[in-house]
Amino acid sequence: KAGVTQTPRYLIKTRGQQVTLSCSPISGHRSVSWYQQTPGQGLQFLFEYFSETQRNKGNFPGRFSGRQFSNSRSEMNVSTLELGDSALYLCASSLASPSRGGETQYFGPGTRLLVL
Amino acid sequence: DQQVKQNSPSLSVQEGRISILNCDYTNSMFDYFLWYKKYPAEGPTFLISISSIKDKNEDGRFTVFLNKSAKHLSLHIVPSQPGDSAVYFCAASARGTYKYIFGTGTRLKVLA
């Protein structure tokens, strides 16, 4: 079974631009979560989607948004990019929402975003 | 508000010895915990999990211990191998919150 895939793997943007990242979950997985990883900060939760509905959102500004499609694929968008948005963006999928407990999340390779 | 803490940013262990990575949490509602290993420029790889109804879970060389009263969990790797050198993250989830909270990671270096 194919793992979580993310595109693109690397991206360079300039301040003020916007960016859209894509995530395809493991087949059959309905929950997709997004995380931002910066040096020294660990993984910071952005949002989680289940059956096209956002179930939870982290403490990020409204410039960060996402959506999930009927096939469980997900996109996240960052508008008006800032230098501090440079990070590794990780997508993770699980069979069902973590709210059920016991649901392991499997991560994709990430998208490395550099904002100049 | 760091609900999940990994207070040791780095750890060095000799090959063949035991590696013990620690994780503390503050939210008593957390009921499921995961450990991940991460290499540079890759996504985290799932290692082992534990539910709050258990105090130990074992999978090959990896064992996770959970002490609910102390709000502490630890990952034991025995024996440690050079290929185990990576950053290790613990993560916790509370039922109904739809998210995992991650620690800041511990960099493990296994010396040959």
Short mmCIF file of C-alpha atoms in Angstrom, two decimals:
data_model
loop_
_atom_site.label_atom_id
_atom_site.label_comp_id
_atom_site.label_asym_id
_atom_site.label_seq_id
_atom_site.Cartn_x
_atom_site.Cartn_y
_atom_site.Cartn_z
CA LYS A 1 0.00 0.00 0.00
CA ALA A 2 1.40 3.40 -0.96
CA GLY A 3 2.28 5.77 1.84
CA VAL A 4 1.33 9.40 2.33
CA THR A 5 2.51 11.53 -0.55
CA GLN A 6 3.09 15.26 -0.55
CA THR A 7 3.72 17.62 -3.43
CA PRO A 8 5.79 19.53 -4.11
CA ARG A 9 8.75 18.38 -2.02
CA TYR A 10 10.55 21.71 -2.20
CA LEU A 11 9.30 25.20 -2.85
CA ILE A 12 10.83 28.65 -2.90
CA LYS A 13 8.58 31.67 -2.67
CA THR A 14 8.97 35.36 -1.92
CA ARG A 15 7.29 37.39 0.78
CA GLY A 16 3.72 38.33 -0.01
CA GLN A 17 3.10 35.41 -2.35
CA GLN A 18 0.76 32.57 -1.61
CA VAL A 19 1.38 28.84 -1.76
CA THR A 20 -0.71 25.67 -1.98
CA LEU A 21 0.59 22.34 -0.75
CA SER A 22 -1.00 19.00 -1.52
CA CYS A 23 -1.31 15.77 0.43
CA SER A 24 -2.61 12.38 -0.64
CA PRO A 25 -3.31 10.11 2.32
CA ILE A 26 -2.86 6.36 2.53
CA SER A 27 -5.66 4.63 0.67
CA GLY A 28 -8.64 4.17 2.99
CA HIS A 29 -7.50 6.80 5.46
CA ARG A 30 -10.08 9.50 6.05
CA SER A 31 -8.32 11.78 8.49
CA VAL A 32 -5.61 14.18 7.36
CA SER A 33 -3.64 16.42 9.68
CA TRP A 34 -1.14 19.13 8.86
CA TYR A 35 1.87 20.18 10.94
CA GLN A 36 4.55 22.82 10.68
CA GLN A 37 8.06 21.96 11.79
CA THR A 38 10.65 24.65 12.44
CA PRO A 39 14.04 24.23 14.13
CA GLY A 40 13.67 23.91 17.88
CA GLN A 41 9.87 24.03 17.79
CA GLY A 42 8.98 20.44 17.14
CA LEU A 43 5.83 19.78 15.19
CA GLN A 44 3.13 22.40 15.56
CA PHE A 45 -0.41 21.31 14.76
CA LEU A 46 -2.10 23.31 12.01
CA PHE A 47 -5.44 21.58 11.40
CA GLU A 48 -7.14 18.24 11.00
CA TYR A 49 -9.74 17.20 8.45
CA PHE A 50 -12.08 14.25 8.52
CA SER A 51 -14.65 13.59 5.82
CA GLU A 52 -14.11 17.06 4.32
CA THR A 53 -14.74 18.79 7.66
CA GLN A 54 -12.17 20.66 9.68
CA ARG A 55 -12.37 19.17 13.16
CA ASN A 56 -9.68 21.18 14.90
CA LYS A 57 -7.35 24.06 14.21
CA GLY A 58 -4.08 25.05 15.85
CA ASN A 59 -2.93 28.49 16.91
CA PHE A 60 -1.96 29.82 13.52
CA PRO A 61 -3.14 33.04 11.84
CA GLY A 62 -5.95 33.01 9.31
CA ARG A 63 -3.39 33.15 6.51
CA PHE A 64 -3.15 29.38 6.98
CA SER A 65 -6.11 27.49 5.60
CA GLY A 66 -6.88 24.07 4.28
CA ARG A 67 -9.47 21.84 2.80
CA GLN A 68 -10.18 18.20 2.16
CA PHE A 69 -11.77 16.68 -0.89
CA SER A 70 -14.22 13.81 -1.15
CA ASN A 71 -11.38 11.41 -2.00
CA SER A 72 -9.66 12.44 1.29
CA ARG A 73 -6.88 14.31 -0.49
CA SER A 74 -6.07 17.56 1.24
CA GLU A 75 -4.56 20.90 0.43
CA MET A 76 -3.25 23.64 2.64
CA ASN A 77 -2.84 27.23 1.56
CA VAL A 78 -0.72 29.98 3.03
CA SER A 79 -1.46 33.49 1.80
CA THR A 80 0.70 36.58 2.12
CA LEU A 81 3.80 34.60 2.94
CA GLU A 82 6.17 35.86 5.62
CA LEU A 83 9.82 34.96 6.20
CA GLY A 84 8.80 33.10 9.35
CA ASP A 85 6.67 30.72 7.33
CA SER A 86 9.82 29.00 6.10
CA ALA A 87 9.47 25.48 7.48
CA LEU A 88 8.88 21.84 6.76
CA TYR A 89 5.16 21.22 6.32
CA LEU A 90 4.10 17.71 7.15
CA CYS A 91 0.92 15.90 6.39
CA ALA A 92 -0.23 12.84 8.30
CA SER A 93 -3.12 10.48 7.70
CA SER A 94 -4.98 8.00 9.84
CA LEU A 95 -7.90 5.66 9.34
CA ALA A 96 -10.26 7.81 11.35
CA SER A 97 -10.21 10.87 13.48
CA PRO A 98 -7.78 10.75 16.41
CA SER A 99 -10.76 11.50 18.60
CA ARG A 100 -11.51 7.79 18.64
CA GLY A 101 -8.25 7.19 20.39
CA GLY A 102 -5.69 4.66 19.34
CA GLU A 103 -5.40 6.00 15.81
CA THR A 104 -1.82 6.09 14.62
CA GLN A 105 -0.91 8.87 12.25
CA TYR A 106 1.40 8.13 9.34
CA PHE A 107 3.44 10.96 7.92
CA GLY A 108 4.41 11.96 4.43
CA PRO A 109 7.92 13.16 3.54
CA GLY A 110 6.95 16.81 3.90
CA THR A 111 7.21 19.92 1.78
CA ARG A 112 10.17 22.17 2.50
CA LEU A 113 9.08 25.77 2.00
CA LEU A 114 11.60 28.58 1.83
CA VAL A 115 10.33 32.14 1.85
CA LEU A 116 12.78 34.78 0.63
CA ASP B 1 1.87 26.28 26.83
CA GLN B 2 3.95 23.22 26.10
CA GLN B 3 1.74 20.32 27.10
CA VAL B 4 4.25 17.71 25.98
CA LYS B 5 7.87 18.14 26.95
CA GLN B 6 11.04 16.37 26.02
CA ASN B 7 13.53 17.99 28.34
CA SER B 8 16.65 16.37 26.92
CA PRO B 9 17.45 17.87 23.53
CA SER B 10 20.17 15.31 22.90
CA LEU B 11 21.44 11.95 24.10
CA SER B 12 24.54 9.90 23.22
CA VAL B 13 24.70 6.16 23.82
CA GLN B 14 27.22 3.47 22.98
CA GLU B 15 26.19 0.83 20.46
CA GLY B 16 24.69 -2.20 22.18
CA ARG B 17 23.64 -0.29 25.31
CA ILE B 18 20.18 0.87 26.28
CA SER B 19 18.80 4.21 25.09
CA ILE B 20 16.14 5.79 27.29
CA LEU B 21 14.20 8.74 25.93
CA ASN B 22 11.85 10.59 28.22
CA CYS B 23 8.67 12.56 27.73
CA ASP B 24 6.52 14.44 30.24
CA TYR B 25 3.02 15.78 29.77
CA THR B 26 0.74 18.04 31.70
CA ASN B 27 -2.73 17.27 30.37
CA SER B 28 -4.35 14.44 32.32
CA MET B 29 -6.89 14.02 29.49
CA PHE B 30 -4.26 12.57 27.14
CA ASP B 31 -5.13 8.94 26.58
CA TYR B 32 -3.01 7.83 23.65
CA PHE B 33 0.67 8.30 23.07
CA LEU B 34 2.95 7.75 20.09
CA TRP B 35 6.69 7.73 19.49
CA TYR B 36 8.18 8.69 16.14
CA LYS B 37 11.68 8.63 14.73
CA LYS B 38 12.73 11.29 12.26
CA TYR B 39 15.69 11.54 9.96
CA PRO B 40 16.65 14.88 8.38
CA ALA B 41 14.57 15.89 5.35
CA GLU B 42 12.12 13.01 5.93
CA GLY B 43 8.74 12.73 7.58
CA PRO B 44 8.50 11.12 11.03
CA THR B 45 8.28 7.33 11.05
CA PHE B 46 5.92 5.69 13.53
CA LEU B 47 7.68 3.48 16.08
CA ILE B 48 5.34 2.42 18.84
CA SER B 49 2.19 3.51 20.64
CA ILE B 50 0.60 3.06 24.03
CA SER B 51 -2.90 3.57 25.32
CA SER B 52 -3.56 5.01 28.77
CA ILE B 53 -5.13 1.72 29.84
CA LYS B 54 -1.70 0.10 29.65
CA ASP B 55 1.59 0.84 31.36
CA LYS B 56 3.88 -0.96 28.95
CA ASN B 57 4.01 -1.87 25.29
CA GLU B 58 6.80 -3.75 23.58
CA ASP B 59 7.73 -4.17 19.93
CA GLY B 60 11.04 -5.80 19.20
CA ARG B 61 13.84 -3.60 20.48
CA PHE B 62 11.42 -0.83 21.42
CA THR B 63 9.48 -0.65 24.68
CA VAL B 64 7.36 2.25 25.85
CA PHE B 65 6.49 2.71 29.52
CA LEU B 66 3.68 4.93 30.74
CA ASN B 67 3.43 6.26 34.30
CA LYS B 68 0.08 8.02 34.44
CA SER B 69 0.43 9.25 38.01
CA ALA B 70 3.70 10.98 37.11
CA LYS B 71 2.45 11.98 33.65
CA HIS B 72 5.61 10.51 32.23
CA LEU B 73 6.44 8.13 29.44
CA SER B 74 9.70 6.73 28.25
CA LEU B 75 10.99 4.88 25.22
CA HIS B 76 13.61 2.20 25.73
CA ILE B 77 15.71 0.96 22.84
CA VAL B 78 17.66 -2.21 23.53
CA PRO B 79 20.20 -2.83 22.13
CA SER B 80 20.92 0.52 20.53
CA GLN B 81 22.27 0.47 16.99
CA PRO B 82 23.97 3.20 14.92
CA GLY B 83 20.96 3.24 12.59
CA ASP B 84 18.86 4.39 15.54
CA SER B 85 20.60 7.76 15.42
CA ALA B 86 17.78 10.21 14.69
CA VAL B 87 15.46 12.69 16.37
CA TYR B 88 12.74 11.06 18.46
CA PHE B 89 9.38 12.73 19.08
CA CYS B 90 6.70 11.77 21.53
CA ALA B 91 3.12 12.79 20.81
CA ALA B 92 -0.07 12.74 22.85
CA SER B 93 -3.74 12.90 22.03
CA ALA B 94 -6.90 13.37 24.07
CA ARG B 95 -10.14 11.81 22.92
CA GLY B 96 -12.36 14.36 21.24
CA THR B 97 -9.63 16.86 20.39
CA TYR B 98 -8.82 15.48 16.92
CA LYS B 99 -5.13 16.31 17.20
CA TYR B 100 -1.78 15.21 18.52
CA ILE B 101 0.53 17.42 20.54
CA PHE B 102 4.19 16.79 19.89
CA GLY B 103 7.23 17.30 22.06
CA THR B 104 10.22 19.21 20.71
CA GLY B 105 12.24 16.05 20.15
CA THR B 106 15.39 14.41 21.46
CA ARG B 107 18.34 13.84 19.16
CA LEU B 108 19.78 10.39 19.78
CA LYS B 109 23.29 9.57 18.69
CA VAL B 110 24.40 5.96 18.91
CA LEU B 111 28.16 5.68 18.90
CA ALA B 112 29.78 2.71 17.17
#
